[in-house]
Structures are given as structure tokens and as C-alpha cells.
PDB file of C-alpha atoms in Angstrom:
ATOM      1  CA  MET A   1      68.080  52.707 102.390  1.00 90.00           C
ATOM      2  CA  VAL A   2      69.456  49.374 101.160  1.00 95.00           C
ATOM      3  CA  LYS A   3      73.235  49.237 100.762  1.00 97.00           C
ATOM      4  CA  VAL A   4      74.960  46.325  99.020  1.00 97.00           C
ATOM      5  CA  GLU A   5      78.719  46.317  99.536  1.00 97.00           C
ATOM      6  CA  ASN A   6      81.164  44.100  97.630  1.00 97.00           C
ATOM      7  CA  VAL A   7      78.661  41.240  97.467  1.00 97.00           C
ATOM      8  CA  SER A   8      79.717  38.003  95.821  1.00 97.00           C
ATOM      9  CA  TYR A   9      77.904  34.666  95.685  1.00 97.00           C
ATOM     10  CA  SER A  10      79.076  31.281  94.462  1.00 96.00           C
ATOM     11  CA  ILE A  11      77.646  27.785  94.269  1.00 93.00           C
ATOM     12  CA  GLY A  12      80.554  25.359  94.330  1.00 91.00           C
ATOM     13  CA  ASN A  13      83.018  26.643  91.729  1.00 90.00           C
ATOM     14  CA  LYS A  14      80.373  28.625  89.844  1.00 93.00           C
ATOM     15  CA  LYS A  15      80.396  32.354  90.562  1.00 94.00           C
ATOM     16  CA  ILE A  16      76.842  33.753  90.425  1.00 97.00           C
ATOM     17  CA  LEU A  17      77.558  37.312  91.631  1.00 97.00           C
ATOM     18  CA  ASP A  18      80.874  39.139  91.456  1.00 96.00           C
ATOM     19  CA  LYS A  19      81.679  42.040  93.827  1.00 96.00           C
ATOM     20  CA  ILE A  20      78.496  44.063  93.493  1.00 97.00           C
ATOM     21  CA  ASP A  21      78.099  47.501  95.059  1.00 97.00           C
ATOM     22  CA  LEU A  22      74.834  49.423  94.860  1.00 96.00           C
ATOM     23  CA  VAL A  23      72.423  51.515  96.889  1.00 97.00           C
ATOM     24  CA  PHE A  24      68.613  51.638  96.718  1.00 96.00           C
ATOM     25  CA  GLN A  25      67.359  54.985  97.932  1.00 91.00           C
ATOM     26  CA  PRO A  26      63.966  55.757  99.497  1.00 89.00           C
ATOM     27  CA  GLY A  27      61.441  57.474  97.267  1.00 89.00           C
ATOM     28  CA  GLU A  28      62.813  55.856  94.106  1.00 93.00           C
ATOM     29  CA  PHE A  29      61.424  53.005  92.017  1.00 96.00           C
ATOM     30  CA  ASN A  30      64.537  50.872  91.492  1.00 97.00           C
ATOM     31  CA  ILE A  31      64.479  48.387  88.605  1.00 98.00           C
ATOM     32  CA  ILE A  32      67.010  45.637  87.904  1.00 98.00           C
ATOM     33  CA  LEU A  33      67.374  44.436  84.315  1.00 98.00           C
ATOM     34  CA  GLY A  34      69.532  41.984  82.419  1.00 97.00           C
ATOM     35  CA  PRO A  35      69.390  38.770  80.383  1.00 96.00           C
ATOM     36  CA  ASN A  36      68.401  35.422  81.844  1.00 94.00           C
ATOM     37  CA  GLY A  37      71.109  33.977  84.064  1.00 93.00           C
ATOM     38  CA  SER A  38      72.707  37.330  84.883  1.00 96.00           C
ATOM     39  CA  GLY A  39      72.190  36.880  88.638  1.00 96.00           C
ATOM     40  CA  LYS A  40      69.240  39.213  89.178  1.00 97.00           C
ATOM     41  CA  SER A  41      67.143  36.855  91.311  1.00 96.00           C
ATOM     42  CA  SER A  42      70.152  35.706  93.334  1.00 96.00           C
ATOM     43  CA  LEU A  43      71.006  39.328  94.072  1.00 97.00           C
ATOM     44  CA  MET A  44      67.443  40.024  95.219  1.00 97.00           C
ATOM     45  CA  LYS A  45      67.449  36.985  97.501  1.00 96.00           C
ATOM     46  CA  ILE A  46      70.638  38.279  99.093  1.00 97.00           C
ATOM     47  CA  PHE A  47      69.623  41.902  99.679  1.00 96.00           C
ATOM     48  CA  SER A  48      66.207  40.796 100.939  1.00 96.00           C
ATOM     49  CA  GLY A  49      67.828  38.538 103.548  1.00 95.00           C
ATOM     50  CA  LEU A  50      66.609  35.253 102.052  1.00 94.00           C
ATOM     51  CA  GLN A  51      70.091  34.109 101.099  1.00 94.00           C
ATOM     52  CA  THR A  52      73.547  34.665 102.573  1.00 95.00           C
ATOM     53  CA  PRO A  53      76.327  35.975 100.314  1.00 96.00           C
ATOM     54  CA  THR A  54      79.678  34.232 100.181  1.00 96.00           C
ATOM     55  CA  GLY A  55      81.317  37.655 100.403  1.00 96.00           C
ATOM     56  CA  GLY A  56      80.357  41.227 101.218  1.00 96.00           C
ATOM     57  CA  SER A  57      77.443  42.608 103.217  1.00 96.00           C
ATOM     58  CA  VAL A  58      73.955  44.063 102.946  1.00 97.00           C
ATOM     59  CA  LYS A  59      72.465  46.743 105.178  1.00 96.00           C
ATOM     60  CA  ILE A  60      68.796  47.609 105.489  1.00 94.00           C
ATOM     61  CA  GLY A  61      68.745  50.949 107.190  1.00 87.00           C
ATOM     62  CA  SER A  62      71.700  50.881 109.591  1.00 87.00           C
ATOM     63  CA  ALA A  63      71.591  47.135 110.348  1.00 93.00           C
ATOM     64  CA  ASP A  64      73.092  44.160 108.568  1.00 95.00           C
ATOM     65  CA  VAL A  65      70.110  42.342 107.051  1.00 95.00           C
ATOM     66  CA  HIS A  66      71.259  39.007 108.512  1.00 92.00           C
ATOM     67  CA  SER A  67      71.427  40.433 112.031  1.00 94.00           C
ATOM     68  CA  ILE A  68      67.702  41.241 112.000  1.00 94.00           C
ATOM     69  CA  LYS A  69      65.390  38.556 113.385  1.00 94.00           C
ATOM     70  CA  LYS A  70      63.315  36.966 110.618  1.00 93.00           C
ATOM     71  CA  ASN A  71      59.942  37.708 112.198  1.00 92.00           C
ATOM     72  CA  GLU A  72      60.923  41.318 112.842  1.00 91.00           C
ATOM     73  CA  LEU A  73      62.200  41.820 109.284  1.00 93.00           C
ATOM     74  CA  ALA A  74      59.001  40.306 107.865  1.00 93.00           C
ATOM     75  CA  ARG A  75      56.928  43.078 109.451  1.00 92.00           C
ATOM     76  CA  TYR A  76      58.403  45.701 107.176  1.00 93.00           C
ATOM     77  CA  ARG A  77      60.061  43.811 104.294  1.00 95.00           C
ATOM     78  CA  ALA A  78      58.049  41.745 101.812  1.00 96.00           C
ATOM     79  CA  VAL A  79      59.273  39.736  98.824  1.00 96.00           C
ATOM     80  CA  LEU A  80      57.175  38.620  95.863  1.00 94.00           C
ATOM     81  CA  THR A  81      59.144  35.694  94.440  1.00 89.00           C
ATOM     82  CA  GLN A  82      58.854  34.221  90.973  1.00 82.00           C
ATOM     83  CA  GLN A  83      55.797  32.010  90.481  1.00 75.00           C
ATOM     84  CA  PRO A  84      54.593  31.756  94.095  1.00 77.00           C
ATOM     85  CA  GLU A  85      52.153  28.895  94.410  1.00 79.00           C
ATOM     86  CA  ILE A  86      49.606  27.417  96.787  1.00 87.00           C
ATOM     87  CA  SER A  87      48.452  23.877  96.115  1.00 86.00           C
ATOM     88  CA  PHE A  88      45.535  23.550  98.533  1.00 88.00           C
ATOM     89  CA  PRO A  89      42.030  25.083  98.401  1.00 91.00           C
ATOM     90  CA  VAL A  90      41.840  28.426 100.179  1.00 94.00           C
ATOM     91  CA  SER A  91      39.924  31.638  99.541  1.00 96.00           C
ATOM     92  CA  VAL A  92      41.491  34.742  98.018  1.00 95.00           C
ATOM     93  CA  GLU A  93      40.858  36.622 101.261  1.00 96.00           C
ATOM     94  CA  GLU A  94      42.734  33.943 103.209  1.00 96.00           C
ATOM     95  CA  VAL A  95      45.716  34.200 100.848  1.00 96.00           C
ATOM     96  CA  VAL A  96      45.841  37.966 101.352  1.00 97.00           C
ATOM     97  CA  MET A  97      45.637  37.419 105.124  1.00 96.00           C
ATOM     98  CA  MET A  98      48.814  35.302 104.910  1.00 96.00           C
ATOM     99  CA  GLY A  99      50.616  38.588 104.448  1.00 96.00           C
ATOM    100  CA  ARG A 100      49.554  39.577 107.960  1.00 96.00           C
ATOM    101  CA  TYR A 101      50.939  36.448 109.645  1.00 95.00           C
ATOM    102  CA  PRO A 102      54.109  38.234 110.869  1.00 94.00           C
ATOM    103  CA  HIS A 103      51.890  40.737 112.703  1.00 93.00           C
ATOM    104  CA  PHE A 104      49.968  38.362 114.987  1.00 92.00           C
ATOM    105  CA  GLU A 105      50.487  35.077 116.834  1.00 88.00           C
ATOM    106  CA  PHE A 106      47.145  33.303 117.111  1.00 88.00           C
ATOM    107  CA  ALA A 107      44.276  35.317 115.651  1.00 92.00           C
ATOM    108  CA  ALA A 108      44.014  38.258 113.283  1.00 92.00           C
ATOM    109  CA  SER A 109      42.996  41.549 114.887  1.00 94.00           C
ATOM    110  CA  LYS A 110      40.421  43.986 113.537  1.00 95.00           C
ATOM    111  CA  ASN A 111      43.339  45.994 112.201  1.00 95.00           C
ATOM    112  CA  ASP A 112      44.645  42.981 110.271  1.00 95.00           C
ATOM    113  CA  LEU A 113      41.202  42.443 108.751  1.00 96.00           C
ATOM    114  CA  ASP A 114      40.959  46.138 107.872  1.00 96.00           C
ATOM    115  CA  VAL A 115      44.373  46.082 106.177  1.00 96.00           C
ATOM    116  CA  CYS A 116      43.353  43.108 104.036  1.00 96.00           C
ATOM    117  CA  SER A 117      40.135  44.855 103.047  1.00 96.00           C
ATOM    118  CA  GLN A 118      42.025  48.000 102.072  1.00 95.00           C
ATOM    119  CA  VAL A 119      44.500  46.057  99.938  1.00 95.00           C
ATOM    120  CA  ILE A 120      41.767  43.998  98.257  1.00 96.00           C
ATOM    121  CA  LYS A 121      39.999  47.244  97.382  1.00 94.00           C
ATOM    122  CA  LYS A 122      43.227  48.857  96.152  1.00 92.00           C
ATOM    123  CA  LEU A 123      43.828  45.992  93.717  1.00 91.00           C
ATOM    124  CA  ASN A 124      40.172  45.709  92.642  1.00 90.00           C
ATOM    125  CA  LEU A 125      39.909  42.149  93.933  1.00 93.00           C
ATOM    126  CA  GLY A 126      36.549  42.560  95.662  1.00 92.00           C
ATOM    127  CA  ASP A 127      34.779  40.237  93.217  1.00 92.00           C
ATOM    128  CA  PHE A 128      37.369  37.531  93.944  1.00 90.00           C
ATOM    129  CA  ARG A 129      37.334  37.862  97.722  1.00 93.00           C
ATOM    130  CA  ASN A 130      35.534  34.569  98.416  1.00 94.00           C
ATOM    131  CA  ARG A 131      36.743  32.671  95.343  1.00 96.00           C
ATOM    132  CA  ASN A 132      38.790  29.513  95.664  1.00 96.00           C
ATOM    133  CA  TYR A 133      42.364  30.524  94.857  1.00 93.00           C
ATOM    134  CA  LEU A 134      42.858  27.313  92.848  1.00 94.00           C
ATOM    135  CA  SER A 135      40.076  28.337  90.446  1.00 94.00           C
ATOM    136  CA  LEU A 136      41.877  31.512  89.350  1.00 92.00           C
ATOM    137  CA  SER A 137      43.863  32.077  86.186  1.00 91.00           C
ATOM    138  CA  GLY A 138      47.620  32.596  86.344  1.00 88.00           C
ATOM    139  CA  GLY A 139      47.258  36.359  86.047  1.00 89.00           C
ATOM    140  CA  GLU A 140      44.561  36.480  88.728  1.00 91.00           C
ATOM    141  CA  LYS A 141      46.753  34.452  91.093  1.00 92.00           C
ATOM    142  CA  GLN A 142      49.604  36.891  90.505  1.00 91.00           C
ATOM    143  CA  ARG A 143      47.399  39.830  91.483  1.00 92.00           C
ATOM    144  CA  VAL A 144      46.343  37.994  94.650  1.00 94.00           C
ATOM    145  CA  HIS A 145      49.963  37.413  95.634  1.00 94.00           C
ATOM    146  CA  PHE A 146      50.701  41.083  95.048  1.00 94.00           C
ATOM    147  CA  ALA A 147      47.859  41.849  97.463  1.00 95.00           C
ATOM    148  CA  ARG A 148      49.383  39.383  99.952  1.00 96.00           C
ATOM    149  CA  VAL A 149      52.796  41.076 100.003  1.00 95.00           C
ATOM    150  CA  LEU A 150      51.204  44.527 100.120  1.00 95.00           C
ATOM    151  CA  ALA A 151      49.182  43.482 103.162  1.00 96.00           C
ATOM    152  CA  GLN A 152      52.429  42.400 104.816  1.00 96.00           C
ATOM    153  CA  VAL A 153      53.986  45.892 104.624  1.00 93.00           C
ATOM    154  CA  TRP A 154      50.892  48.078 104.297  1.00 92.00           C
ATOM    155  CA  GLU A 155      51.328  49.996 107.536  1.00 87.00           C
ATOM    156  CA  LYS A 156      54.095  52.517 108.063  1.00 80.00           C
ATOM    157  CA  PRO A 157      56.640  51.207 110.599  1.00 75.00           C
ATOM    158  CA  ALA A 158      57.330  53.181 113.756  1.00 76.00           C
ATOM    159  CA  SER A 159      60.600  54.315 112.187  1.00 78.00           C
ATOM    160  CA  GLY A 160      62.314  53.836 108.862  1.00 83.00           C
ATOM    161  CA  PHE A 161      60.717  52.566 105.690  1.00 90.00           C
ATOM    162  CA  HIS A 162      58.737  49.698 104.193  1.00 91.00           C
ATOM    163  CA  TYR A 163      60.681  47.515 101.763  1.00 94.00           C
ATOM    164  CA  LEU A 164      58.942  45.824  98.824  1.00 95.00           C
ATOM    165  CA  PHE A 165      60.984  43.519  96.583  1.00 97.00           C
ATOM    166  CA  LEU A 166      59.366  42.164  93.412  1.00 96.00           C
ATOM    167  CA  ASP A 167      61.006  39.407  91.347  1.00 95.00           C
ATOM    168  CA  GLU A 168      59.554  39.445  87.820  1.00 93.00           C
ATOM    169  CA  PRO A 169      56.092  40.420  89.103  1.00 92.00           C
ATOM    170  CA  LEU A 170      54.511  40.867  85.663  1.00 91.00           C
ATOM    171  CA  ALA A 171      54.574  37.185  84.720  1.00 79.00           C
ATOM    172  CA  SER A 172      51.122  36.010  83.572  1.00 81.00           C
ATOM    173  CA  LEU A 173      49.682  39.544  83.557  1.00 90.00           C
ATOM    174  CA  ASP A 174      48.209  41.073  80.401  1.00 91.00           C
ATOM    175  CA  ILE A 175      49.205  44.592  79.346  1.00 93.00           C
ATOM    176  CA  ARG A 176      46.364  46.294  81.225  1.00 92.00           C
ATOM    177  CA  TYR A 177      47.288  44.677  84.539  1.00 90.00           C
ATOM    178  CA  GLN A 178      51.015  45.147  83.945  1.00 93.00           C
ATOM    179  CA  GLN A 179      50.439  48.894  83.665  1.00 94.00           C
ATOM    180  CA  GLU A 180      48.072  48.885  86.646  1.00 91.00           C
ATOM    181  CA  PHE A 181      50.514  46.857  88.743  1.00 92.00           C
ATOM    182  CA  LEU A 182      53.444  49.181  88.060  1.00 94.00           C
ATOM    183  CA  GLY A 183      51.260  52.249  88.581  1.00 93.00           C
ATOM    184  CA  ILE A 184      50.202  51.008  92.020  1.00 91.00           C
ATOM    185  CA  ALA A 185      53.828  50.253  92.873  1.00 90.00           C
ATOM    186  CA  ARG A 186      54.817  53.809  91.917  1.00 91.00           C
ATOM    187  CA  ASP A 187      51.980  55.244  94.014  1.00 89.00           C
ATOM    188  CA  LEU A 188      53.382  53.467  97.077  1.00 87.00           C
ATOM    189  CA  LEU A 189      56.546  55.574  96.936  1.00 86.00           C
ATOM    190  CA  HIS A 190      54.559  58.390  98.497  1.00 80.00           C
ATOM    191  CA  ALA A 191      54.008  56.182 101.548  1.00 76.00           C
ATOM    192  CA  ASN A 192      57.695  55.775 102.496  1.00 85.00           C
ATOM    193  CA  PHE A 193      58.314  52.604 100.535  1.00 88.00           C
ATOM    194  CA  ILE A 194      61.637  51.502  99.114  1.00 93.00           C
ATOM    195  CA  ILE A 195      60.767  49.429  96.060  1.00 95.00           C
ATOM    196  CA  VAL A 196      62.999  47.212  93.946  1.00 97.00           C
ATOM    197  CA  ALA A 197      61.669  45.184  91.002  1.00 97.00           C
ATOM    198  CA  ILE A 198      63.224  42.824  88.497  1.00 97.00           C
ATOM    199  CA  LEU A 199      61.721  43.432  85.054  1.00 97.00           C
ATOM    200  CA  HIS A 200      62.484  42.363  81.490  1.00 94.00           C
ATOM    201  CA  ASP A 201      60.731  45.057  79.449  1.00 95.00           C
ATOM    202  CA  ILE A 202      63.170  47.946  78.987  1.00 96.00           C
ATOM    203  CA  ASN A 203      60.563  50.474  77.850  1.00 96.00           C
ATOM    204  CA  GLN A 204      58.270  49.701  80.785  1.00 96.00           C
ATOM    205  CA  SER A 205      61.281  50.102  83.060  1.00 97.00           C
ATOM    206  CA  ILE A 206      62.022  53.503  81.525  1.00 97.00           C
ATOM    207  CA  GLN A 207      58.369  54.514  81.922  1.00 95.00           C
ATOM    208  CA  PHE A 208      58.057  53.603  85.594  1.00 96.00           C
ATOM    209  CA  GLY A 209      61.606  53.443  86.966  1.00 96.00           C
ATOM    210  CA  ASP A 210      63.537  56.219  88.657  1.00 96.00           C
ATOM    211  CA  LYS A 211      66.802  54.312  88.637  1.00 97.00           C
ATOM    212  CA  LEU A 212      67.821  51.360  86.471  1.00 98.00           C
ATOM    213  CA  PHE A 213      70.471  48.730  87.290  1.00 98.00           C
ATOM    214  CA  PHE A 214      71.799  46.631  84.401  1.00 98.00           C
ATOM    215  CA  MET A 215      73.423  43.257  85.084  1.00 98.00           C
ATOM    216  CA  ARG A 216      75.196  40.671  82.981  1.00 97.00           C
ATOM    217  CA  GLU A 217      77.044  37.502  84.000  1.00 96.00           C
ATOM    218  CA  GLY A 218      76.871  38.275  87.700  1.00 96.00           C
ATOM    219  CA  LYS A 219      78.193  41.810  87.433  1.00 97.00           C
ATOM    220  CA  LEU A 220      76.557  45.211  87.704  1.00 98.00           C
ATOM    221  CA  LEU A 221      77.479  46.906  84.441  1.00 97.00           C
ATOM    222  CA  ARG A 222      75.772  50.261  84.754  1.00 96.00           C
ATOM    223  CA  SER A 223      73.196  52.122  86.826  1.00 97.00           C
ATOM    224  CA  GLY A 224      71.503  55.498  86.680  1.00 97.00           C
ATOM    225  CA  THR A 225      68.387  57.352  85.654  1.00 97.00           C
ATOM    226  CA  PRO A 226      66.757  56.189  82.406  1.00 96.00           C
ATOM    227  CA  SER A 227      67.819  59.327  80.525  1.00 95.00           C
ATOM    228  CA  GLY A 228      71.316  59.123  81.980  1.00 96.00           C
ATOM    229  CA  VAL A 229      72.061  55.449  81.376  1.00 97.00           C
ATOM    230  CA  ILE A 230      70.142  54.234  78.290  1.00 97.00           C
ATOM    231  CA  SER A 231      72.252  54.109  75.136  1.00 96.00           C
ATOM    232  CA  GLN A 232      72.769  51.945  72.052  1.00 95.00           C
ATOM    233  CA  GLU A 233      76.130  50.871  73.445  1.00 96.00           C
ATOM    234  CA  LEU A 234      74.592  49.769  76.757  1.00 97.00           C
ATOM    235  CA  ILE A 235      71.852  47.703  75.073  1.00 96.00           C
ATOM    236  CA  LYS A 236      74.487  45.995  72.921  1.00 96.00           C
ATOM    237  CA  GLU A 237      76.753  45.350  75.926  1.00 96.00           C
ATOM    238  CA  VAL A 238      73.991  43.948  78.151  1.00 97.00           C
ATOM    239  CA  TYR A 239      71.799  42.049  75.680  1.00 96.00           C
ATOM    240  CA  ASP A 240      74.056  41.631  72.621  1.00 95.00           C
ATOM    241  CA  VAL A 241      71.348  43.070  70.350  1.00 95.00           C
ATOM    242  CA  THR A 242      71.234  46.165  68.163  1.00 95.00           C
ATOM    243  CA  ALA A 243      68.794  48.923  69.054  1.00 95.00           C
ATOM    244  CA  GLN A 244      68.036  52.534  68.264  1.00 95.00           C
ATOM    245  CA  ILE A 245      67.267  55.062  70.983  1.00 96.00           C
ATOM    246  CA  ILE A 246      64.733  57.745  70.108  1.00 95.00           C
ATOM    247  CA  SER A 247      62.840  60.292  72.169  1.00 94.00           C
ATOM    248  CA  ASN A 248      59.368  59.227  73.313  1.00 93.00           C
ATOM    249  CA  PRO A 249      57.039  61.765  71.618  1.00 91.00           C
ATOM    250  CA  GLU A 250      54.720  61.767  74.641  1.00 90.00           C
ATOM    251  CA  THR A 251      57.182  62.009  77.521  1.00 91.00           C
ATOM    252  CA  GLY A 252      60.546  62.972  76.041  1.00 92.00           C
ATOM    253  CA  SER A 253      62.170  60.002  77.800  1.00 94.00           C
ATOM    254  CA  PRO A 254      64.274  57.446  75.882  1.00 95.00           C
ATOM    255  CA  LEU A 255      62.430  54.869  73.800  1.00 95.00           C
ATOM    256  CA  VAL A 256      64.267  51.714  72.738  1.00 96.00           C
ATOM    257  CA  ILE A 257      63.527  50.413  69.231  1.00 95.00           C
ATOM    258  CA  PHE A 258      64.992  46.995  68.490  1.00 91.00           C
ATOM    259  CA  SER A 259      66.337  46.418  65.006  1.00 81.00           C
TER     260      SER A 259
END
């Protein structure tokens, strides 16, 4: 479990996050939504341990995230940040292996190599394995970085859960790979993962998410299941746009139609 309690964050006199309380439960695909500048990425940096709040606390499991040693945390918590980049020539397989760095000191073990092979197969990257990363398209690079963070937390820890945090992971991906990406992420829930993603597409979030968290101007406005939280009033409050909510004829879940 991830528990965020009364978290605030400011830069100088500018308040980025304002007294946020939320819980991410195991076995749920948690999705954070909101307009640009609402504080989504700052919140993720804080609950992933990459940034320290100016107020409040974050617990991963029973421990404060900032009390956990960085190398220990990295063995079971991975973060896919916005637009990760590598500027030097390296093979796709070597990029994926970077995800295993927290698990060894000097040389990768057979297990580390096996994990990378499993992840490359899972993401259908076998044809790219020996390609120069710099020769890939933006979407291909994004898939490789997803493989890298999966390799980091692929194995079940001795106790507790894996934590996978994804900040706008669908950038540069076409529709086919967006659907594949989110489908793979959902499949991981069966392997004791706690997953949190920042997305922009509301209907994709309804399709794949178990719990949605809506933010605006540094505040958490509403959270709940898609059927329990989605409404015309919420869409207007969060995005300042008019929308109709109908029932998806295939699934019965809410479907947002923008006017």
C-alpha cells in the first residue's frame, strides 16, 4: 500500500500541492488525471521518493518512503518518468539491463540476463534486441524504457509488493501500442504489483483503471471507481469543458463524449 498523508509541496512562494491525502491499494490500477499544471507529476515524484514534500508524509508499506535506502527502494519500486532519454549509443538489450543495476554490483548474473530476456519477450522487442537505441523512433524508445522499468521490478520481493509508477507513459505511442501497454500493465496486477499511472485520456483511464484520482491546481478534487466518480459536473470542474456521459454499449462503463 502507498499512503499519502496531508502532503503539500511549494517552490518559493508558489504552492504546487495542497494538503493531499490518498491511498493506492494493491491489486488496483490507479490512474491520476487532471489538466496540465495540476501537480500530477510533482505528486508522483513525492510518493515515489524522488522528491521531498514541504509538508506531510508518504508511506510505502509500513515505512516512510524517505527512510528507505535508495538502493533498497530501487529493487522493488520503479518509476518511468516523462521523456526519459539516453544520448549515447547503446543497444536495446543494454538499456533494458539498466533496470537490473540495483540488483547487482559488478556483473549481471544469469538471473539478471534471464529477467531481461523475459521482459524483452513480454514486450515483443526481440527484433530490436541488438539495435542501437539511438536509431529507434520515439515510440520504440518508449517501449524500451517500459521494458527497462519492468526489468527493475520483475521479480516478486521476499515480502510486500512491487511498485510501478508511470508518468504519462503513452507519449509517442500509437493507438495499438497504447492499448498493448495498458493491457500489459493491467496483467501485472496479478503478480502483486501496485501500479499508479498519470494519463490524459479519460476514456482510456475508464477502460483500464480501477480507481481514478482527479486533480486541479494542486488539489485532489475527487477519487473513486470510474462508475462511481465520472459525471458531467466533475468533467466541468476539473477541465472546464462540457461533456456528456453515456453508457459504453460494449462494457456498460461510462463513456465521455465531449461537446
